[in-house]
XYZ file of C-alpha atoms in Angstrom:
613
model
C -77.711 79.084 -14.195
C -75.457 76.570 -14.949
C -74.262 75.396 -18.713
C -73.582 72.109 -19.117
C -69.361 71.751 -20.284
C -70.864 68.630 -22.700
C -72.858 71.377 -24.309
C -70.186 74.120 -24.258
C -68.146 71.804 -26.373
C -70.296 71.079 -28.866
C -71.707 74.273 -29.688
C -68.257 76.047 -29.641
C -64.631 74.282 -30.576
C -63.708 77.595 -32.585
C -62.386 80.122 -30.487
C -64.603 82.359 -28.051
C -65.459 85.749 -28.874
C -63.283 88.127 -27.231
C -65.115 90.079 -25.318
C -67.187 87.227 -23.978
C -63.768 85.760 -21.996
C -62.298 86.446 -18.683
C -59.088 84.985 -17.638
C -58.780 85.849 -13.711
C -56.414 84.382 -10.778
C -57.505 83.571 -6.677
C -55.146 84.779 -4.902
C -54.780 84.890 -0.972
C -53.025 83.621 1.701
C -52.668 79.779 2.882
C -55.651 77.879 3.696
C -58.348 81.102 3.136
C -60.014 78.495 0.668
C -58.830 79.470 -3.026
C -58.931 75.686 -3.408
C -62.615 75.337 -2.352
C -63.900 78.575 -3.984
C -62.214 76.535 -7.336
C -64.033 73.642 -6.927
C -67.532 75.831 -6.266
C -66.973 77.738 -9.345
C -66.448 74.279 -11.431
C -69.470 73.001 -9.583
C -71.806 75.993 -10.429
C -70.825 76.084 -14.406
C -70.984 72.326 -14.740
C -67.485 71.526 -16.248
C -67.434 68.312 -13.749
C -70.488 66.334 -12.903
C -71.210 65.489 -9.450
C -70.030 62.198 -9.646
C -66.659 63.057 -10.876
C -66.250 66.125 -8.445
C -64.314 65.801 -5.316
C -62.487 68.239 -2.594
C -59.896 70.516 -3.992
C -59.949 69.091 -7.343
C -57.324 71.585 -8.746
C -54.737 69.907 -6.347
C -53.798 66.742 -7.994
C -50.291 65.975 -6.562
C -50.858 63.203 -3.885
C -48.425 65.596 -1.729
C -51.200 68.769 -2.393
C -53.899 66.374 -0.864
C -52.173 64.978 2.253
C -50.544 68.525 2.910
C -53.509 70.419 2.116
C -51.676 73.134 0.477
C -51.531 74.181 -3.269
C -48.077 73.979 -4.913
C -48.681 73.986 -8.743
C -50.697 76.838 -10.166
C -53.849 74.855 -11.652
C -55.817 76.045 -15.109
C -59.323 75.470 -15.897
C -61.965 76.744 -18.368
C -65.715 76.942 -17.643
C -68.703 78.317 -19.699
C -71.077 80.497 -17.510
C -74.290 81.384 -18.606
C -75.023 85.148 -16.669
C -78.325 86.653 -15.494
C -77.826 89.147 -18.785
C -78.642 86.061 -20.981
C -75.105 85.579 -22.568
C -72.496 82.994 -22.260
C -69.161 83.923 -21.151
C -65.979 81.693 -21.237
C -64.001 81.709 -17.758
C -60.117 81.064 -17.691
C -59.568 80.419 -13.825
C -56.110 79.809 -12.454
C -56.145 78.472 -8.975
C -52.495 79.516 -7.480
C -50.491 78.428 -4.425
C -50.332 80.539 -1.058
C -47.194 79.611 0.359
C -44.406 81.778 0.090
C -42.022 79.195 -1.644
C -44.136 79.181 -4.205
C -44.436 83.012 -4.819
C -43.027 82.522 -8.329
C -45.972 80.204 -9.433
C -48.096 82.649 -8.345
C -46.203 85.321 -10.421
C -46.481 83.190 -13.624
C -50.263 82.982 -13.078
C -50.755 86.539 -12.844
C -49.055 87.094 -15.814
C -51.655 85.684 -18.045
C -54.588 87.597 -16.107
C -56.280 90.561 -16.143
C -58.012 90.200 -12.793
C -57.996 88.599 -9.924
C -60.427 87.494 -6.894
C -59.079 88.340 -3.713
C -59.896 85.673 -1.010
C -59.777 86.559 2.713
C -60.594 84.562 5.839
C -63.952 86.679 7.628
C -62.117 85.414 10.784
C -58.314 85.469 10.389
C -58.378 88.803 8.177
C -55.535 89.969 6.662
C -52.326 88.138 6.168
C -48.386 88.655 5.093
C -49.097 86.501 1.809
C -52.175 88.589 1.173
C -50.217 91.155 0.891
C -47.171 89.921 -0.963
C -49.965 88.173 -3.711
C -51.747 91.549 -3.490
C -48.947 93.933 -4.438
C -48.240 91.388 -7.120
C -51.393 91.310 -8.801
C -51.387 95.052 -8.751
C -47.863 95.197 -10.856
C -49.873 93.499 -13.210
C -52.125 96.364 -13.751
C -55.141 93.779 -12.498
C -58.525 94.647 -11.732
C -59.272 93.582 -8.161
C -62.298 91.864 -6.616
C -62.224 91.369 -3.013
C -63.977 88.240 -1.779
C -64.555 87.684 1.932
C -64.522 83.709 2.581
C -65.684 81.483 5.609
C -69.031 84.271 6.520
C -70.268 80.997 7.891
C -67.745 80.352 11.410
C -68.846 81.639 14.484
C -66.017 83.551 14.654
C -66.099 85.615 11.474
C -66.208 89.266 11.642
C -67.096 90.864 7.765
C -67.464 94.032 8.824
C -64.381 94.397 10.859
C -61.939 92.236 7.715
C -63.599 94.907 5.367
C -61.999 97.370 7.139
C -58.961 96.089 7.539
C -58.652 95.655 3.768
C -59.336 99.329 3.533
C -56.864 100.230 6.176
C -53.918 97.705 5.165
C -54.174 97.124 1.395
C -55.527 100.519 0.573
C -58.468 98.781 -1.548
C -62.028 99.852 -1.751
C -63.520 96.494 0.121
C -67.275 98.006 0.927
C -68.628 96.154 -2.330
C -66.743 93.100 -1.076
C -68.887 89.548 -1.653
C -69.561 87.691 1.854
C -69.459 83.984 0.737
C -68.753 80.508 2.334
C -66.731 78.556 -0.030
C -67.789 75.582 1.760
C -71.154 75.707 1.647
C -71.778 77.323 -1.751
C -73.486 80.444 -0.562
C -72.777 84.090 -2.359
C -70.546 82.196 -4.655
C -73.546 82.866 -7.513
C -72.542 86.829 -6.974
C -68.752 85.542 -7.564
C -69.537 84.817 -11.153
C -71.968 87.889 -11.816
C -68.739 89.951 -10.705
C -66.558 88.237 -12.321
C -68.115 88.702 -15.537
C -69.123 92.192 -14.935
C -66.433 93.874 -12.863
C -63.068 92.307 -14.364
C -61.942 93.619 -17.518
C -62.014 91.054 -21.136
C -59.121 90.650 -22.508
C -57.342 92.598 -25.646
C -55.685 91.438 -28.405
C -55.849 91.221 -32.826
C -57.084 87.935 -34.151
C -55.220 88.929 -37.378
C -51.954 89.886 -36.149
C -49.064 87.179 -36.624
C -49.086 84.805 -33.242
C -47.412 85.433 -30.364
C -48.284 83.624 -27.390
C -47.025 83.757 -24.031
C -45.946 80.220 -22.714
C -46.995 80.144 -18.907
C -46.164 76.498 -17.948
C -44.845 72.885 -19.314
C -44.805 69.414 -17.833
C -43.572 66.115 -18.356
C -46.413 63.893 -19.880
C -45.366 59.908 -20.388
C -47.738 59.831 -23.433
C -47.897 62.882 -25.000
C -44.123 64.108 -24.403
C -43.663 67.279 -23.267
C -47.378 69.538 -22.236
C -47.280 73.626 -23.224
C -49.687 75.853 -21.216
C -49.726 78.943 -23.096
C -51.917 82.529 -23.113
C -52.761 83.330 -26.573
C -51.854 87.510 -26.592
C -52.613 88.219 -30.561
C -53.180 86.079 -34.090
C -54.758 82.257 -33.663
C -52.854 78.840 -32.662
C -54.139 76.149 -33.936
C -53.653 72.044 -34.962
C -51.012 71.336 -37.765
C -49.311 74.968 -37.169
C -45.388 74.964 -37.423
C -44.599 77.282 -34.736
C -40.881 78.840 -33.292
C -39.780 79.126 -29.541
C -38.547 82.536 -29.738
C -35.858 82.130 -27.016
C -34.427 78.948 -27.930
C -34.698 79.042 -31.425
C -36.516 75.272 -31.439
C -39.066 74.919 -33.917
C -42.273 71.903 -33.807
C -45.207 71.451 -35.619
C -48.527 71.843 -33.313
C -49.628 67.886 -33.370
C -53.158 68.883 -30.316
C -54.037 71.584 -29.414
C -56.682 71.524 -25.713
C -58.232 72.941 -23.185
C -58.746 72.285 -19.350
C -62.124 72.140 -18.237
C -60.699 70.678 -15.808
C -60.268 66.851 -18.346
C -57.978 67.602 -21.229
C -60.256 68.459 -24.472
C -59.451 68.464 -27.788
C -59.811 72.422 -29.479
C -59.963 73.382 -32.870
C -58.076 76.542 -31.897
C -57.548 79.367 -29.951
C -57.599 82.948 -30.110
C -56.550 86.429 -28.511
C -57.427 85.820 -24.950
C -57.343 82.161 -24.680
C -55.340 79.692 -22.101
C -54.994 76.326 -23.743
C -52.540 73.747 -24.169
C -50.410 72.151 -26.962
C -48.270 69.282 -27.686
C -45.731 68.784 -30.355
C -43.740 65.401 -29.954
C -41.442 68.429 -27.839
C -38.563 65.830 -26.770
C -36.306 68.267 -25.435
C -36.760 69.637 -21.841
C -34.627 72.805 -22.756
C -36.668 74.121 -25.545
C -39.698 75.202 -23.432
C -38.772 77.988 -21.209
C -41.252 79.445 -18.978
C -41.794 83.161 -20.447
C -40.531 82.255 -23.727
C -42.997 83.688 -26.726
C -44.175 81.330 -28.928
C -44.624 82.282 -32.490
C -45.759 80.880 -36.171
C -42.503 80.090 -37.701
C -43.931 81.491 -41.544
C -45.030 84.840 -40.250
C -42.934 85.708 -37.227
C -43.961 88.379 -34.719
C -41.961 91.053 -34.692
C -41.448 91.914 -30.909
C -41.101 88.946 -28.349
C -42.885 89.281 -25.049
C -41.022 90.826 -22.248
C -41.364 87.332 -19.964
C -41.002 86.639 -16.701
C -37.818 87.947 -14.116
C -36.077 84.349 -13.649
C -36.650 82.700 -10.801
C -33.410 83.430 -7.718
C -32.657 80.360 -5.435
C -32.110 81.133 -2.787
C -31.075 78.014 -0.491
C -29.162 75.335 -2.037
C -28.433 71.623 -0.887
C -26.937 68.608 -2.691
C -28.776 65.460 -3.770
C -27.304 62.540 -3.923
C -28.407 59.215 -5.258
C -28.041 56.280 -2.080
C -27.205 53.857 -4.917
C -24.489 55.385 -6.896
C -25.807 53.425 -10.048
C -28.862 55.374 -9.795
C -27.240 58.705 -10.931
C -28.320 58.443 -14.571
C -32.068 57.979 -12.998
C -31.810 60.911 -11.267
C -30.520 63.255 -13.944
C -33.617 62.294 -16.252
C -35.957 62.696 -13.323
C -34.066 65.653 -11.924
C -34.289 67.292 -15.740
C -38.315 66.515 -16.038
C -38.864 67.962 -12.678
C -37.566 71.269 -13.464
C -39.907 71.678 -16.657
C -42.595 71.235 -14.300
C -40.964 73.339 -11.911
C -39.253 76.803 -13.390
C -37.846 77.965 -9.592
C -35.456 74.445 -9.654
C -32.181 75.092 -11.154
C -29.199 72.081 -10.936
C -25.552 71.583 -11.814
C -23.172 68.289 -10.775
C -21.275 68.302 -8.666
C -19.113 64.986 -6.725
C -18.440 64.507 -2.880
C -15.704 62.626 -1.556
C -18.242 60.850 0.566
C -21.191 60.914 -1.442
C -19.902 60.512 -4.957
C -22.055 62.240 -7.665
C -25.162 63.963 -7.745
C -26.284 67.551 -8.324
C -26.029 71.003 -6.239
C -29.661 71.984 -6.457
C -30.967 75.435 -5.980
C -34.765 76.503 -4.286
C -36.834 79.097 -3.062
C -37.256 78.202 0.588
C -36.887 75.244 2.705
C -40.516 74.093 1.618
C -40.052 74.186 -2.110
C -36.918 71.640 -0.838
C -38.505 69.422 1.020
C -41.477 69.059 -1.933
C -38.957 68.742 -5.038
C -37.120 65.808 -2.621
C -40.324 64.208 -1.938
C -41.604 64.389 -5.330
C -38.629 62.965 -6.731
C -38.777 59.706 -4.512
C -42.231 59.037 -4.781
C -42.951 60.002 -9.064
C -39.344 58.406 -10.232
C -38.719 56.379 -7.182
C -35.855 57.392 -6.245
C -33.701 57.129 -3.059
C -31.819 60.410 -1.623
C -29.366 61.668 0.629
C -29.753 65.493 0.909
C -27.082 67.281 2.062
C -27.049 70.556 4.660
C -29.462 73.666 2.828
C -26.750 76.615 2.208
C -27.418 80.071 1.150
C -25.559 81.795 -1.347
C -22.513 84.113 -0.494
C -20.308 86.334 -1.566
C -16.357 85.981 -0.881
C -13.909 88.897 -1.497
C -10.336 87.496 -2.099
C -6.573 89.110 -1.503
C -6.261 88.626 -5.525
C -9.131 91.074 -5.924
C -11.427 88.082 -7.011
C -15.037 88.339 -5.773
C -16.226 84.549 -5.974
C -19.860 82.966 -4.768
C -19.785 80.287 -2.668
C -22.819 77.543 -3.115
C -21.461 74.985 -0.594
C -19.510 75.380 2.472
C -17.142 72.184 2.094
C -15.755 74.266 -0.981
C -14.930 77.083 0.914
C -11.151 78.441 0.191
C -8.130 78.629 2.606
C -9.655 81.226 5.280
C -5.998 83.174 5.190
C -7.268 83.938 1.537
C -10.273 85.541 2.224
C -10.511 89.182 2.849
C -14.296 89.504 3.991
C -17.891 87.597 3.581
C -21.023 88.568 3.172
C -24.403 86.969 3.594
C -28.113 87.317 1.939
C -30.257 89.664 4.081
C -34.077 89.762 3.843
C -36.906 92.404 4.644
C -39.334 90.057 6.658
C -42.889 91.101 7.176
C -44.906 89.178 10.000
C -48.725 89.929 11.278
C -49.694 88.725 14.603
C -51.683 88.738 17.383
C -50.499 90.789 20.332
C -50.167 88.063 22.402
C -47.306 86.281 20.700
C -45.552 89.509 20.036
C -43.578 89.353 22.823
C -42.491 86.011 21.771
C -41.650 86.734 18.189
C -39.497 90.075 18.527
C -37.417 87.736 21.009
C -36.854 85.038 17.808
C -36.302 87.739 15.472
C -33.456 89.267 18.154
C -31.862 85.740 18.572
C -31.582 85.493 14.914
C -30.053 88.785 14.735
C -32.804 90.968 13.288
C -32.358 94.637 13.177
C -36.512 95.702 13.627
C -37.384 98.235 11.059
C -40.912 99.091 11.846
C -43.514 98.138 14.291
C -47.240 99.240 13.370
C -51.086 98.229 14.868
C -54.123 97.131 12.589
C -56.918 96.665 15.305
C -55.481 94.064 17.350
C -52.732 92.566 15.128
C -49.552 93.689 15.302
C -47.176 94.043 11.671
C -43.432 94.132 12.138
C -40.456 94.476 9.904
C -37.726 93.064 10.623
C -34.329 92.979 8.580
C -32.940 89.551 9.110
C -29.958 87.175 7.411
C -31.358 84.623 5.444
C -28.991 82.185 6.742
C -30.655 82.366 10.095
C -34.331 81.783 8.435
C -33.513 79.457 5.806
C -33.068 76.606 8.624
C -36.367 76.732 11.099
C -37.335 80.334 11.361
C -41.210 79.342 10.329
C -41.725 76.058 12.193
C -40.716 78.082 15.333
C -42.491 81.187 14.402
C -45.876 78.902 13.684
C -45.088 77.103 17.386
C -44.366 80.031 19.533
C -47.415 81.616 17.669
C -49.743 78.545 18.021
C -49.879 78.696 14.093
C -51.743 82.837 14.014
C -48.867 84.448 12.570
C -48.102 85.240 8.433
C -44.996 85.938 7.605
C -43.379 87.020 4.243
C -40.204 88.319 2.783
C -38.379 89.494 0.160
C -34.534 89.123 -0.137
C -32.787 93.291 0.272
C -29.454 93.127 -0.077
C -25.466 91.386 0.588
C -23.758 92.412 4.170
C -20.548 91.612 5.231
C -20.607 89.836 8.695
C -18.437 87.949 11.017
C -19.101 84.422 9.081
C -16.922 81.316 9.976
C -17.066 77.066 8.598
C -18.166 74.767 10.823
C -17.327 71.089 10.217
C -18.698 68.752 12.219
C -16.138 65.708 12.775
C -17.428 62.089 13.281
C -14.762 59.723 14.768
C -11.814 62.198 13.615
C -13.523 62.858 10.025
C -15.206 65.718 8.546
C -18.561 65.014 6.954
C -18.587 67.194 4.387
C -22.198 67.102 4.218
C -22.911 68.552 7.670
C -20.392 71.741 7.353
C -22.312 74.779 7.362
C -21.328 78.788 7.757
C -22.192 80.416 10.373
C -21.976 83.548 12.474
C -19.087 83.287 15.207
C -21.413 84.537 17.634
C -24.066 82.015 16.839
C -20.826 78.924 16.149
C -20.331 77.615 19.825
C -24.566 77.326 20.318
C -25.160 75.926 16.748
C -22.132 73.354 16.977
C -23.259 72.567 20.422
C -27.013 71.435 19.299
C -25.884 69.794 16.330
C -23.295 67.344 18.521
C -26.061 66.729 20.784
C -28.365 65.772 18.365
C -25.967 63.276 16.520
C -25.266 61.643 19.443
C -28.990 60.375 20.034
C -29.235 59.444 16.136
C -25.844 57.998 15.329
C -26.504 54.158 16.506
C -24.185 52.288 18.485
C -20.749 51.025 17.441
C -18.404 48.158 18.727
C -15.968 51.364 19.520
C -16.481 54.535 20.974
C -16.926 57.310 18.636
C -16.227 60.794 19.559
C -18.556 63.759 18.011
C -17.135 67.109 17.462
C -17.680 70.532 16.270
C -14.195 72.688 15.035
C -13.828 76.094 13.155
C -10.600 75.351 11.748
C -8.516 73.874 13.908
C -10.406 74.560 17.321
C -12.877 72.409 19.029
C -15.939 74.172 20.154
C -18.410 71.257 21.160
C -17.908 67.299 21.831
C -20.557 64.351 22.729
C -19.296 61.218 22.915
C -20.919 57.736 21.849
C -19.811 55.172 24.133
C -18.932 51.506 22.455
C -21.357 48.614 22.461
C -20.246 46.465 25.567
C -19.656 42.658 24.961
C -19.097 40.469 28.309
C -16.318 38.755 26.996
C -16.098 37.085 30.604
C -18.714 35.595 30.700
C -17.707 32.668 30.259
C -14.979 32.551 32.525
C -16.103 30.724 35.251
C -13.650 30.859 38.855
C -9.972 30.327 38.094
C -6.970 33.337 38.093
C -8.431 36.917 37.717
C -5.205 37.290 35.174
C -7.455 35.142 32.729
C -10.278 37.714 32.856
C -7.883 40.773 32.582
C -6.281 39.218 29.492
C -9.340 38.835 27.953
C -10.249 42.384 28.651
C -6.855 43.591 27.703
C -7.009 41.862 24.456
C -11.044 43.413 23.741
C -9.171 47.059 24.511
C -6.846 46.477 21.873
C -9.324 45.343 19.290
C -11.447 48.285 20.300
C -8.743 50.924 19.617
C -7.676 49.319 16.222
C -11.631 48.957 15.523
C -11.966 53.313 16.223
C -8.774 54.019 14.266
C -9.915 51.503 10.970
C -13.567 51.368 11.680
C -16.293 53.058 9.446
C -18.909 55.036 11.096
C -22.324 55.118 9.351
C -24.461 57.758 9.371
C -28.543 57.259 8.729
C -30.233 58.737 6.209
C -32.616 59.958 9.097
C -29.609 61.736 11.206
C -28.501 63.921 8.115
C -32.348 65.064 7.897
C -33.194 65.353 11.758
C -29.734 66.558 12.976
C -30.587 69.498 10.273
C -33.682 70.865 11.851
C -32.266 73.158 14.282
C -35.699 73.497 16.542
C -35.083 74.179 20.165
């Protein structure tokens, strides 16, 4: 039966009793409907009225809604009134499926004790399913599995239950059949949530410590703290110490989500709830810092969370140089919101300033560049996405190298090596063919190939240099968008890895060098010429397009010159007139190639990048 969240406020702005709460995650892979089952579950306990509900109301990024993915781990509270006649308080954290975003995901978890397990009755089990499983269970978290999408006609309950069973290892015969969409068997969702998963522990009358899961960037209130109350009480007019950085504020609101921001009285052991503190500084909230009362300390911090690796980097530069200070501010707001984004400057001799940025896949890349142009309105050139890697000098330096143009003098350079990644991909048997052949062309070493009914799962070891660029947009084509893949970076190899520059009328573009393998250079340099010849416009002169390692050519396209009929005009009379007037356009031509600039698009840096077939 449903409890009105009007009511729920006024009957209760004091903490909840302990036992009464349950803070739980949904977890599963992309589009099994964690978003929708969300939305149901606020529906159900009232905290939105009908009028103010709409689809996938957790995702509240413009770029969530058109993509239709979730990339920012959402918190709500709702008050549930149970069959057994009491009223429990629910802390639900709706968190992202895509693997970019695996470190959201890892934050959420952290301030659960449970979690609801969503899987498609018709697609089964996935890679991120998996990976999102095995992390809830590091969390010592009590598991409910939830079978989603009963409804299609091409759901199979029975069979995904076993699967579960046979893949995950987890017990998956009391699984609940629902249809997110719909609304039916969602009721038992809430009976189990309140009866299966575990309340939380903690001592109201121990000093505070609180775990700080999340900040943003908030024009009116400064700067937003999401935090997970583990012992004592936080509450309005409090003056209370970052542990980590030392920073100390006085607690000015203190909230909760249900999913509008609400004013609290306070919170206890248990509790997810916000805070605000006139915090000007972006650097004194860091995710997984403790948070504690500055009078009466706690004693032991919390351990936190493992930071964050990047592992592709890419500069981003401003188009309008004078917009640099614009993009540091927006650049350091961004990455309170976003924990995964790390920065430093850097300057290009053709781009001028801007910052080397660091991510967790190509994804999380394109959505920090697209965020930053559309919320601070700012205009971008990115440069090529890098991996990290690791160069072993003749002066027995070992040095990492975050962009190609600053590679050293090769004679200097004893060996390199390159991330490698365990990859795990499910599919159906009729693209395996299809994948293996990807994996080999990327050179993957297979590790293990094993059968769950009629979906195949295969390891494969494979560089990340060779994913990082299009490895899932052509897995998702050549699989007609049925296979999951996931991965986890292993360890440093040293391989056969040489620069590529890529030289437009005689000069390297420093943005387009990349490292590659030397078996892969001659193929790579010969799409990428290809492609810049169809996106380069144009020019007066004729502009020659070529790939080198070092000093040696290995690809060329050429961009033949603009043609103006400079005798046109030249009606009958001496053909000498006409061939002085084409001499004389030759000779313009050639000084135009040697003192003529080339310019590139925006467009070509971004399309000559995407290395599809």
């Amino acid at each position: 039966m449903p409890l009105n969240a009007a009511n729920a406020t006024a009957t209760a702005m004091t903490s909840a009793p302990q036992d009464s709460i349950r803070n739980f995650a949904i977890i599963a892979h992309i589009d099994h409907g964690k978003s929708t089952l969300a939305d149901r579950l606020i529906q159900m306990t009232g905290g939105l009225s009908e009028r103010e509900m709409k689809a996938q109301v957790l995702d509240s990024m413009d770029i969530e809604r058109e993509r239709g993915i979730t990339i920012k781990a959402q918190t709500v509270r709702l008050a549930y009134k149970a069959q057994d006649g009491r009223t429990y308080t629910l802390n639900l954290i709706d968190t992202p499926g895509h693997v970019d975003f695996g470190y959201e995901v890892s934050r959420s978890l952290a301030a659960c004790e449970g979690s609801l397990l969503v899987v498609d009755a018709s697609q089964g089990v996935e890679a991120q399913t998996l990976a999102n499983v095995y992390q809830a269970l590091d969390n010592n978290h009590e598991i409910v599995p939830v079978l989603n999408k009963v409804d299609l006609p091409a759901a199979e309950p029975d069979r995904v239950k076993q699967q579960i069973e046979d893949v995950i290892g987890l017990d998956a015969s009391d699984a609940i059949e629902i249809s997110a969409k719909t609304g039916v068997g969602v009721a038992d969702v809430l009976e189990a949530i309140v009866h299966r998963l575990p309340a939380p522990q903690g001592d109201p009358d121990a000093p505070l410590k609180a775990l700080l899961v999340d900040s943003w960037y908030d024009a009116y209130l400064g700067v937003v703290v999401l935090v997970r109350i583990i012992d004592g009480k936080l509450r309005k007019g409090m003056k209370i110490r970052m542990m980590r950085t030392g920073a100390v504020h006085d607690v000015e609101k203190v909230g909760i989500f249900t999913p509008k921001l609400v004013d609290w009285a306070e919170l206890g052991p248990g509790e997810l709830g916000f805070i605000t503190g006139s915090i000007k500084e972006v650097a004194d909230t860091a995710v997984g810092d403790t948070i504690t009362e500055e009078r009466q300390p706690t004693a032991e911090p919390l351990p936190g969370f493992r930071p964050a690796v990047p592992v592709v980097f890419c500069g981003l530069f401003p188009v309008d140089a004078g917009d640099f200070d614009d993009l540091r501010a927006a650049i350091g707001k961004l990455r309170l919101n976003d924990a995964a984004f790390t920065y430093e400057m850097e300057t290009s001799a053709a781009l001028g300033f801007g910052f080397r940025c660091g991510f967790l896949g190509l994804l999380h890349l394109e959505i920090v560049q697209e965020r930053l142009t559309r919320e601070f309105d700012l205009e971008l050139i990115a440069t090529a996405p890098s991996v990290v890697y690791r160069l072993k000098l003749t002066d027995g330096r070992e040095i990492e190298l975050h962009n190609p143009a600053d590679m050293p003098d090769p004679v200097k350079i004893i060996d390199i090596a390159e991330p490698w990644l365990r990859a795990t991909i499910l599919t159906p048997d009729d693209y395996l063919g299809a994948i293996l052949k990807l994996c080999q062309e990327r050179r993957g070493v297979q590790v293990n190939l094993s059968y769950v009914g009629n979906r195949a799962m295969v390891d494969y070891d494979l560089p990340l240099n060779e994913v990082v660029f299009d490895f899932y947009d052509r897995l998702k084509s050549i699989s007609k968008g049925y296979a999951s893949f996931d991965y986890h970076l292993t360890e440093y190899k040293v391989g056969d890895l040489v620069k590529m520059q890529i030289l437009v009328n005689s000069e390297p573009v420093d943005a387009l060098s990349m490292l590659v393998h030397r078996s892969q250079a001659e193929k790579r340099g010969r799409v990428m010429v290809e492609k810049l010849k169809d996106l380069i416009p144009q020019h007066m002169f004729q502009i020659p397009i070529q790939a080198a390692i070092g000093g040696r050519i290995i690809a060329r396209e050429t961009i033949r010159a603009l043609r103006k009929d400079v005798t046109a005009k030249c009606y009958g009379g001496d053909i000498t007139r006409k061939r002085k007037l084409l001499e004389k356009q030759k000779e313009g031509k050639k000084k135009m190639r040697q003192f003529g600039k080339v310019d590139i698009p925006q467009e070509a840096f971004i399309a000559a990048l995407k290395m599809g077939e």
